[in-house]
Coordinates of C-alpha atoms and ligand atoms in Angstrom, one line a residue:
X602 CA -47.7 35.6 -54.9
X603 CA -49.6 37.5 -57.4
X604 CA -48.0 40.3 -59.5
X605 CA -50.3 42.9 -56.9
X606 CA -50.8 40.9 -53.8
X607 CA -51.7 37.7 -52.5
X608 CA -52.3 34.4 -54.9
X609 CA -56.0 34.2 -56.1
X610 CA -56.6 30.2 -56.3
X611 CA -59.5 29.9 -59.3
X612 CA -61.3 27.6 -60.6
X613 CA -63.4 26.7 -63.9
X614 CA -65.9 24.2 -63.7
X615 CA -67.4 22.3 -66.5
X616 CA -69.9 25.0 -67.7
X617 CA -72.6 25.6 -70.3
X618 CA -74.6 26.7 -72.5
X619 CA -73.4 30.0 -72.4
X620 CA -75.6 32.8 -73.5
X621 CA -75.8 36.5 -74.0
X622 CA -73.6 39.5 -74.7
X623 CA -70.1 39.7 -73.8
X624 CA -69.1 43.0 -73.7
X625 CA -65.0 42.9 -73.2
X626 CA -62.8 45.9 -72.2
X627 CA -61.0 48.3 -74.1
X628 CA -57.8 47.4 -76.1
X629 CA -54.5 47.2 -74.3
X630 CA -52.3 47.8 -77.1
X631 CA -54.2 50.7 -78.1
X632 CA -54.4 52.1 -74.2
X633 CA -51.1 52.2 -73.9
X634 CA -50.2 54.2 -76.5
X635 CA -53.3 56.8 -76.3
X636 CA -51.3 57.2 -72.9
X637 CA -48.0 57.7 -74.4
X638 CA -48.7 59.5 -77.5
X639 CA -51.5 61.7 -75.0
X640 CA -48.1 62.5 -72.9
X641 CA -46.3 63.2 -76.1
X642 CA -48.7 66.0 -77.4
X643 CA -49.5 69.4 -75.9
X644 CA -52.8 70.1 -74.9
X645 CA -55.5 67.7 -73.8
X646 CA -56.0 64.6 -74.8
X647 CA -59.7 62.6 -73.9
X648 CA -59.6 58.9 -73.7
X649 CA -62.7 56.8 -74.1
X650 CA -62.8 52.9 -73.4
X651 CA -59.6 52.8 -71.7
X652 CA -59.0 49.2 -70.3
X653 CA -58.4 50.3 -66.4
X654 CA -56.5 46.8 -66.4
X655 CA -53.4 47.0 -64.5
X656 CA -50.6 47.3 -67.1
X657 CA -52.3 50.4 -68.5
X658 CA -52.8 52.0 -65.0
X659 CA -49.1 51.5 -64.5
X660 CA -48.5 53.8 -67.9
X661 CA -50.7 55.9 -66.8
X662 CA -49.0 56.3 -63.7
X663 CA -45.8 56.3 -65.1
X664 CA -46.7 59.6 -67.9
X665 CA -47.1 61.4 -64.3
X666 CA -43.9 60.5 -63.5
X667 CA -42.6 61.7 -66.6
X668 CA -44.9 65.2 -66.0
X669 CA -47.6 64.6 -68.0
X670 CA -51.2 65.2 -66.0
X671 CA -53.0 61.8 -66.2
X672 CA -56.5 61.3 -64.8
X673 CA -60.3 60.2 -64.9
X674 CA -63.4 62.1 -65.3
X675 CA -66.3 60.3 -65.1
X676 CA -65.9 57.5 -67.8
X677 CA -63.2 59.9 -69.6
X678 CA -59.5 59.3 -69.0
X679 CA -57.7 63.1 -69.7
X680 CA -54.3 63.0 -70.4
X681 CA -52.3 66.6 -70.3
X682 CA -48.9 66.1 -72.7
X683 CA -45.5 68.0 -72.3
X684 CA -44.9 67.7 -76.3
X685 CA -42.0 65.8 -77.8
X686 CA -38.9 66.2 -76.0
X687 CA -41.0 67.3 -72.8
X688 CA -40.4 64.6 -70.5
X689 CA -39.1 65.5 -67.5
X690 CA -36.3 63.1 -65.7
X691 CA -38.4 61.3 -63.0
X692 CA -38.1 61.1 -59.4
X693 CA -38.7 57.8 -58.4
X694 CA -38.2 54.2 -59.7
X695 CA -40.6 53.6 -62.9
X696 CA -42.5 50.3 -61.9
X697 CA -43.8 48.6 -64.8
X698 CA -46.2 45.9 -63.2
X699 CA -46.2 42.9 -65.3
X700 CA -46.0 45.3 -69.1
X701 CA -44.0 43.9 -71.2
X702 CA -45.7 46.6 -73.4
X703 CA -45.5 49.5 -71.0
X704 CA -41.9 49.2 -70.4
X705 CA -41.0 49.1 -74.3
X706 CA -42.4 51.6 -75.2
X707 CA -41.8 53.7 -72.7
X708 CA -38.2 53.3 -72.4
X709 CA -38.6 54.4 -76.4
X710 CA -40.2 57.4 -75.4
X711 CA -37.5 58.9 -73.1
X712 CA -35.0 57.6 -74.8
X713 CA -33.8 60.5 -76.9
X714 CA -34.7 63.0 -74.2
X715 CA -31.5 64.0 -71.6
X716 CA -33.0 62.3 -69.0
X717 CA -32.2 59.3 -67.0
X718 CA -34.5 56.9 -65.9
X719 CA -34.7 53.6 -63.9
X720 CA -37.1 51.0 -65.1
X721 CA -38.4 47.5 -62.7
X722 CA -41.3 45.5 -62.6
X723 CA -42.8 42.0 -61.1
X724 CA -40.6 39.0 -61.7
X725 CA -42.1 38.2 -64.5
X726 CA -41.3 41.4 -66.5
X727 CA -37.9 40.9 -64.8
X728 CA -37.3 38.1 -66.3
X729 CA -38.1 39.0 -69.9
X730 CA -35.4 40.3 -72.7
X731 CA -34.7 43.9 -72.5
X732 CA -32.0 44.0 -75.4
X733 CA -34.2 43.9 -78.2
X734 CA -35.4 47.4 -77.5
X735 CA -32.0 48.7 -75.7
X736 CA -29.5 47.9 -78.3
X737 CA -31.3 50.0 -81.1
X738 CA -31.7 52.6 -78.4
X739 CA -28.2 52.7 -78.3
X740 CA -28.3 53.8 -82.0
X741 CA -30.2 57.2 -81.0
X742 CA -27.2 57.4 -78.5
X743 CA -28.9 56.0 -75.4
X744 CA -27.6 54.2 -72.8
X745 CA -28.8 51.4 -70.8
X746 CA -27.3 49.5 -67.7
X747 CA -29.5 46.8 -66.4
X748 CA -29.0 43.2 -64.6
X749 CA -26.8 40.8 -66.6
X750 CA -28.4 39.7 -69.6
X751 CA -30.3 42.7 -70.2
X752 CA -33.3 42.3 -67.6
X753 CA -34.5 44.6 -65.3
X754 CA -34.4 46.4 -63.2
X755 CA -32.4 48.7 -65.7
X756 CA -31.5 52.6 -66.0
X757 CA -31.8 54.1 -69.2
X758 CA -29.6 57.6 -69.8
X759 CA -31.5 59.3 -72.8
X760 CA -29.3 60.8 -75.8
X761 CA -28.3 64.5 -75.5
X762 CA -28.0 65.0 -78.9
X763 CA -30.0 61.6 -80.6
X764 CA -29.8 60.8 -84.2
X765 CA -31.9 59.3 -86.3
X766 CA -32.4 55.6 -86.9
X767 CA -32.7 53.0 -89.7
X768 CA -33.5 49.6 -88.2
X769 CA -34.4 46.2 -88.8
X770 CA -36.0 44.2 -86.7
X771 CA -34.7 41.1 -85.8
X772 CA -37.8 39.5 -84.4
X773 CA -41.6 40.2 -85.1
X774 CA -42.3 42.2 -82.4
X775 CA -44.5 45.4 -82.4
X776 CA -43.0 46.4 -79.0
X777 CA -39.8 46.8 -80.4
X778 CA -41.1 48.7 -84.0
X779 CA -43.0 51.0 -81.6
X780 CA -39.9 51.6 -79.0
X781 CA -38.1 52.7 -82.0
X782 CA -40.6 55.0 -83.7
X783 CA -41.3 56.6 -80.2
X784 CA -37.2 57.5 -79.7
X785 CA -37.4 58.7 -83.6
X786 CA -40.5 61.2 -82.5
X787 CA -37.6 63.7 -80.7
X788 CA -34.6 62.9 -83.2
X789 CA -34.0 64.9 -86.1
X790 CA -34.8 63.6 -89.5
X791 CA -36.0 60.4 -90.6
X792 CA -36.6 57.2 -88.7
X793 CA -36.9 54.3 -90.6
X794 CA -38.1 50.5 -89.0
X795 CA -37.8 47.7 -91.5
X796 CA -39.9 44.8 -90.1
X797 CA -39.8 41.4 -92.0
X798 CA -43.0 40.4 -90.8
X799 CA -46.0 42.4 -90.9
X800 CA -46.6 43.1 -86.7
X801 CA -49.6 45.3 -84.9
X802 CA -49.7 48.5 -86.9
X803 CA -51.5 50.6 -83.7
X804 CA -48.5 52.6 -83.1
X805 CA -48.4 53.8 -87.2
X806 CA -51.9 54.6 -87.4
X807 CA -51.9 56.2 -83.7
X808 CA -48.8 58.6 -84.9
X809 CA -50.5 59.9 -87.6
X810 CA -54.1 60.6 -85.8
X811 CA -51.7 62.7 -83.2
X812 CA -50.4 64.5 -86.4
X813 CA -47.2 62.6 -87.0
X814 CA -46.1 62.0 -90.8
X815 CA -45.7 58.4 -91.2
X816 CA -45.3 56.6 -94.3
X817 CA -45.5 53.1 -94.6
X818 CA -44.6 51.0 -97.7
X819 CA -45.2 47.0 -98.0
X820 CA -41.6 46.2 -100.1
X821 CA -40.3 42.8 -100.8
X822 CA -37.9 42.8 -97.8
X823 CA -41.0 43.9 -95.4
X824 CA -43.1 46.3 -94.2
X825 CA -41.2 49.9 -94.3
X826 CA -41.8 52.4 -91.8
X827 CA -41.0 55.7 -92.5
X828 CA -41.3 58.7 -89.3
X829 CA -40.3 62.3 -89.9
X830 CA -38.6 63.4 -87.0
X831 CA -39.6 66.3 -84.0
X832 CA -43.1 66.7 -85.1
X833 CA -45.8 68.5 -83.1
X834 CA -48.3 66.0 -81.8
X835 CA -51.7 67.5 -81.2
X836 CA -53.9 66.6 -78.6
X837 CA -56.7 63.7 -80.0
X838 CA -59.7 62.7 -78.6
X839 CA -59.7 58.6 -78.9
X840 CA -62.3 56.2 -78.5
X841 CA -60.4 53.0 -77.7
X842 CA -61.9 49.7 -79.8
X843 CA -62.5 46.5 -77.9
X844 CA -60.0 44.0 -77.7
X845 CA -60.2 41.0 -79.6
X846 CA -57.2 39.8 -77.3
X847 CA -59.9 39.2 -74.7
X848 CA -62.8 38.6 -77.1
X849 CA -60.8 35.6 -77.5
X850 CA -62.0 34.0 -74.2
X851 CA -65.7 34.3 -74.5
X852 CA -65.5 33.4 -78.2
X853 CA -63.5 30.1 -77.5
X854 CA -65.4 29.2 -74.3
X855 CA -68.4 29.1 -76.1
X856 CA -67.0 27.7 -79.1
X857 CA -66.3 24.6 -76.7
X858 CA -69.7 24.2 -74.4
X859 CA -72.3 22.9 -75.1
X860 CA -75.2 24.5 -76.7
X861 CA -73.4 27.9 -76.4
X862 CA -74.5 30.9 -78.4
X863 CA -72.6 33.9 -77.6
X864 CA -72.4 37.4 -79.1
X865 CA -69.3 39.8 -78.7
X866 CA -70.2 43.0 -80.4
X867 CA -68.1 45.9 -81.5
X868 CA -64.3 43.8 -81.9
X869 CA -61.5 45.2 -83.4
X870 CA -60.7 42.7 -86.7
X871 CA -57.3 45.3 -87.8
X872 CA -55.6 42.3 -89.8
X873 CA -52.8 42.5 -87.5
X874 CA -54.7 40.9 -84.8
X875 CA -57.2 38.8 -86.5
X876 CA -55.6 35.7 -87.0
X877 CA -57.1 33.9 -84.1
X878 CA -60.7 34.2 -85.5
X879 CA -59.5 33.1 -89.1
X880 CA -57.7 30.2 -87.8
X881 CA -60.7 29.0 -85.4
X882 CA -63.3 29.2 -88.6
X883 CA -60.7 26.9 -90.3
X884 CA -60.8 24.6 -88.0
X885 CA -64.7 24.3 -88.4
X886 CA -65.7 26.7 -85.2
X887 CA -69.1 28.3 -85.7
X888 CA -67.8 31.9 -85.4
X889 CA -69.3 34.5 -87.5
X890 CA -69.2 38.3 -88.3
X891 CA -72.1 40.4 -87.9
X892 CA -72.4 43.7 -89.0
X893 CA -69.4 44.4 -90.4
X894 CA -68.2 47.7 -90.5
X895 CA -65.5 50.7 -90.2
X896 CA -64.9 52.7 -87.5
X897 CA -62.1 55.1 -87.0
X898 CA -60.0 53.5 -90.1
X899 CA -59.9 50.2 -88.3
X900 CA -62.6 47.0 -90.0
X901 CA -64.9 46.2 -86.7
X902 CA -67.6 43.7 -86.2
X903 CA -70.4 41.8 -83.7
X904 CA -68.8 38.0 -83.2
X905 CA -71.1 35.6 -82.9
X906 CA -69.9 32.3 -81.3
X907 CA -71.6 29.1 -81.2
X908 CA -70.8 25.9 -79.7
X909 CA -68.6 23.6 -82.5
X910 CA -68.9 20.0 -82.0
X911 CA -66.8 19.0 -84.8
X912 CA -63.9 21.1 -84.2
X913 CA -61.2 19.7 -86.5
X914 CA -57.0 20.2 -85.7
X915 CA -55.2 21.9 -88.5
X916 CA -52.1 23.6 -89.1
X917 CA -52.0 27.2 -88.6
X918 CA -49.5 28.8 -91.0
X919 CA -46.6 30.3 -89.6
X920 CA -47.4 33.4 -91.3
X921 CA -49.9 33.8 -89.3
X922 CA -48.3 34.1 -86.0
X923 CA -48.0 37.5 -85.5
X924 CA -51.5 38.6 -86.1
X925 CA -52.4 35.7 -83.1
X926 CA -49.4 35.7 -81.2
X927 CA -51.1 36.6 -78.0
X928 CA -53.9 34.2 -78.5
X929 CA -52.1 30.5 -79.1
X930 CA -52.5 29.8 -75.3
X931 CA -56.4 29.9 -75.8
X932 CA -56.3 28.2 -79.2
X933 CA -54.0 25.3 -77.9
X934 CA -57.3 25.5 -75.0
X935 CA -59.2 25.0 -78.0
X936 CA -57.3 22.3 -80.1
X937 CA -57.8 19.9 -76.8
X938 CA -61.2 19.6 -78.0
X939 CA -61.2 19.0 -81.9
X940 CA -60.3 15.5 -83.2
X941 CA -56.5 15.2 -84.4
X942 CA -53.8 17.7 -83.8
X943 CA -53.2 21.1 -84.0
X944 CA -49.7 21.7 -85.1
X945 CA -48.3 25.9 -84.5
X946 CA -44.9 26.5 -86.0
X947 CA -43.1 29.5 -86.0
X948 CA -43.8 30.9 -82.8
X949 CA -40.3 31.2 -81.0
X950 CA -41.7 34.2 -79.6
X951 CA -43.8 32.3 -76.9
X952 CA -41.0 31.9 -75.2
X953 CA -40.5 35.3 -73.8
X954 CA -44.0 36.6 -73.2
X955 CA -45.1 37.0 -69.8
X956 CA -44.1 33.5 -69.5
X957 CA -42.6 30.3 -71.6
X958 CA -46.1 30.3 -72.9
X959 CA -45.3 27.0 -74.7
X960 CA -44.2 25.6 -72.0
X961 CA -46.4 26.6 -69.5
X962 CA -49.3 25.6 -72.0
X963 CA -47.9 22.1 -72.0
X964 CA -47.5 21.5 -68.8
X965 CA -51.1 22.3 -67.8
X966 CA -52.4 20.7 -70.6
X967 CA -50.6 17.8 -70.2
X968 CA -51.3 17.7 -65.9
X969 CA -55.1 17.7 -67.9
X970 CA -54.4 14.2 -70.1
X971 CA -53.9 16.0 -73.1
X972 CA -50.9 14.9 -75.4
X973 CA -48.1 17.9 -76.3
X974 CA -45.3 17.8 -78.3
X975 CA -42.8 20.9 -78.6
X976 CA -39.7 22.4 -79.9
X977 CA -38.1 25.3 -79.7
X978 CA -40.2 27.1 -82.4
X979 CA -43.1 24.9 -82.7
X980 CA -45.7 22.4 -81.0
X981 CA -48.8 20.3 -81.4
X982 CA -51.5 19.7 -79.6
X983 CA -53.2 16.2 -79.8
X984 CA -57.0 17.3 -79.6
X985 CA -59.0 14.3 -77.8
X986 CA -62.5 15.6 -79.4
X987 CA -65.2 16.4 -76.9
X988 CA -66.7 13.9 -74.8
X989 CA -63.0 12.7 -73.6
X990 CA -61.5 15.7 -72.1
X991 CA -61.1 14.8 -68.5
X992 CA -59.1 18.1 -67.2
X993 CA -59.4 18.2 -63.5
X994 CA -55.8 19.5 -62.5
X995 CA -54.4 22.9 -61.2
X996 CA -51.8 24.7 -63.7
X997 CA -49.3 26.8 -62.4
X998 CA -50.4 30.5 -64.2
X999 CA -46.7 31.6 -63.9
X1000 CA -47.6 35.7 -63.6
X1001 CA -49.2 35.2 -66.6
X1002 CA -53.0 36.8 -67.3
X1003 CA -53.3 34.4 -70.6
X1004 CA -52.2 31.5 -69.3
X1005 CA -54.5 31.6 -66.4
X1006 CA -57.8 33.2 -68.5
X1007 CA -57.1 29.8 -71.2
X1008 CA -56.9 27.5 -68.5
X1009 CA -60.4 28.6 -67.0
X1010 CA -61.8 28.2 -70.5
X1011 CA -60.2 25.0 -70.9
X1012 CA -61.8 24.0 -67.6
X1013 CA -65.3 25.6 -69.0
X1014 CA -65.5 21.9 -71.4
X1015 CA -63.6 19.4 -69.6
X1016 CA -65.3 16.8 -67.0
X1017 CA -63.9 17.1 -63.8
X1018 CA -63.2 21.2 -64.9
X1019 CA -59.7 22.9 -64.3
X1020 CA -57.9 24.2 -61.1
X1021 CA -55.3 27.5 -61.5
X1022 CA -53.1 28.9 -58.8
X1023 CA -53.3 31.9 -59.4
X1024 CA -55.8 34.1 -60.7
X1025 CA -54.9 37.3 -59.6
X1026 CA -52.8 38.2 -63.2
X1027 CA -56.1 38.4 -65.0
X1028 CA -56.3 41.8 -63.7
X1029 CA -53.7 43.0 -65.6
X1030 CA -55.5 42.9 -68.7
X1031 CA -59.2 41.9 -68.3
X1032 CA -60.4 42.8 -65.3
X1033 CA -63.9 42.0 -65.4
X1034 CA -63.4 39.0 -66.6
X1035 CA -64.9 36.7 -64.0
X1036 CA -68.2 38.3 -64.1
X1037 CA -68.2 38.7 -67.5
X1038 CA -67.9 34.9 -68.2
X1039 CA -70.2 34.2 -64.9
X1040 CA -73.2 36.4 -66.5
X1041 CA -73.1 34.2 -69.6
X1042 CA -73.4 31.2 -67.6
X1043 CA -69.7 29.6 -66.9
X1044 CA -69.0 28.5 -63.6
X1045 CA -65.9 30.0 -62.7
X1046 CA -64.5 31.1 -59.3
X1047 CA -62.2 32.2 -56.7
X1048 CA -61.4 29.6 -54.5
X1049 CA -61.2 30.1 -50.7
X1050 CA -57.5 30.1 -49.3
Ligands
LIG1819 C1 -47.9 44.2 -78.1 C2 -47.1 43.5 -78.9 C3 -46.9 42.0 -78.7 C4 -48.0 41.4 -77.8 C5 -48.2 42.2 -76.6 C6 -48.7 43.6 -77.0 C7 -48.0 45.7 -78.3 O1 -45.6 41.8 -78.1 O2 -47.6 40.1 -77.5 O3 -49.2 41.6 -75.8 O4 -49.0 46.3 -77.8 O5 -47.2 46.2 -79.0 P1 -44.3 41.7 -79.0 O6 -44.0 43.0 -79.6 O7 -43.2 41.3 -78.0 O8 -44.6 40.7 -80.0

């Protein structure tokens, strides 16, 4: 089964050259929490650019359930806020989808309200770690009760009287910084996040558009995050950037077939999310930046892709991780193709995305003749250079929209192409997705069942 239905069989053939204009969908980070924050403000709030991908539908749907008006008109998404501390207790289950994302953050926002709430999803969000945003929750004085081991489906009972919070994280994750500024919006005082390693900064920036005071100070311990409690948030009009997440697939599918030239205009390069493109130039990829520019306080530029014959595998610095985290599945699609190996350490945080994406990585890859090795932080990808990619097997997606997208682009390059069960996950995040890669010439497609 599919997150939303019934499995979607898919497969990529071996495709190319690819040519033209990819124009890729709105951000998700960034669509969730114009959702949120809209919900969080009092008045109206106009959204432009949305991605109408699944996970953000389900915030959208789950704002109405806190009392917040959400809805479309024409290519606008309107959001009608209750104001901090408006939430009211909702009526019905809060189903998540697959939003790992949408939960988090959500469960923030309620969380110093006096309201309870219960929160599911699909069995992949099920199955993820809920504790990393409960138990500094529990420090604003909310309580959660959830499956053993802190999974969903779980209740959260928002603090009557919150407090404020000083936290540090204990794992790079912007989902967790953002769940705790969201609870500090409707505590008194100051909220303080103390993150070691420098995460997506939408959430910061976002705050102080709607009004927020944020302060944020790079100290040698980390990045320190500073939000003064029980602001007013004002209604914003937001024009969402594209999402280099999923500029990621066109730029790496053509950066892998032949004779490829492929431009993805108007991408978000916020250095919190660039690390993919940085890492793919260093391993000799003809990507480049066109028309570089700012727009709304956030670096933006045209990508320009080409195909890259002498891809080369390197080691990406563990530094980095966090500004890519989302896209090692595609790069490890990538590092099958250069000659030597492509070694990723410091990316323990795999492990609990929508699935063991090390692991499911390695499996396909592997089914496909390429070499793997892994540990629990770490693994390496023995690149077989083009020309000797065979592929030609069906990967398990696992409810997992990356895994399945950097399967398909895998399959774009290799011989016999590449098979995966399930397709239907794409929709959670990139939508359009098929006939976006199918206009530029890649031969992918939904298989018959
Ligand atoms: C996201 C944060 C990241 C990322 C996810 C989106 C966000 O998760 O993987 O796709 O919008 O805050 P973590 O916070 O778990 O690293």
């Amino acid at each position: 089964m599919s997150a939303h239905g019934p499995a979607i069989p898919m497969i990529a053939r071996k495709s190319g050259p690819l040519n033209g204009t990819a124009e890729v969908p709105g951000d998700k980070s960034i669509s969730h929490r114009a959702l949120i924050l809209g919900a969080l403000s009092v008045g109206e709030t106009r959204v432009t650019g949305l991605l109408e991908g699944q996970d953000v539908l389900d915030t959208g749907r789950a704002m109405r359930a806190f009392g917040a008006e959400v809805f479309r008109d024409g290519a606008t998404w309107v959001v009608h806020g209750v104001g901090v501390g408006g939430f009211m207790e909702p009526d019905q289950v809060i189903d998540c989808g697959n939003s790992g994302t949408g939960v988090r953050l959500i469960m923030g926002a309620m969380a110093t309200s006096p309201i309870a709430a219960t929160f599911t999803g699909d069995a992949s969000l099920n199955s993820r770690p809920m504790a990393r945003v409960t138990d500094p929750l529990a420090l604003f004085g909310a309580q959660a009760m959830g499956r053993t081991g802190g999974r969903l489906p779980m209740t959260i009972r928002g603090a009557e009287r919150p407090l404020p919070v000083r936290y540090e994280t204990p794992v790079p994750s912007a989902q967790v910084k953002s769940a705790v500024l969201l609870a500090g919006l409707n505590a008194p005082g100051e909220t303080v996040v103390l993150e070691a390693e420098a995460t997506r900064d939408h959430s910061e920036r976002m705050l102080v558009g709607f009004g927020a005071e944020v302060d944020v100070e790079d100290t040698p311990q980390g990045r320190l995050i500073t939000l003064q409690g029980r602001p007013e948030l004002h209604p914003q009009t937001i024009a969402v950037p594209r999402d280099p997440s999923s500029a990621a697939f066109p730029v790496c599918a053509a950066i892998i077939t032949e004779g490829s030239d492929v431009l993805v205009p108007n991408i978000g390069l916020n250095p919190t999310r660039a690390g993919l493109f940085t890492t793919l130039r260093e391993m000799g990829a003809d990507l480049t930046y066109e028309n570089e520019r700012e727009e709304g306080g956030e670096p933006v530029a045209d990508l320009r892709a080409r195909f890259s014959p002498d891809l080369k595998g390197i080691e990406v610095p563990a530094e980095r991780a966090a500004s890519m985290i989302d896209e090692y599945p595609v790069l490890s699609a990538v590092a099958a193709y250069a000659e030597g190996a492509t070694y990723m350490p410091g990316v323990k945080e795999l492990r609990v995305k929508e699935s063991d994406r090390i692991d499911a990585m390695a499996e396909g890859l592997r089914a496909n003749g390429i070499e793997v090795d892994e540990g629990e932080d770490w693994w390496r990808v023995h690149g077989r250079g083009f020309g000797d990619v065979t592929g030609g097997a069906t990967v398990a997606s696992r409810l997992d929209h990356r895994i399945a997208m950097s399967f398909l682009v895998f399959g774009m390059a290799a011989e016999k192409g590449c098979r995966v069960d399930d397709g239907g996950p794409i929709a959670t995040s990139f939508p359009i997705f098929e006939p976006l890669m199918t206009a530029l010439g890649a031969t992918v497609e939904r298989e018959a069942t």
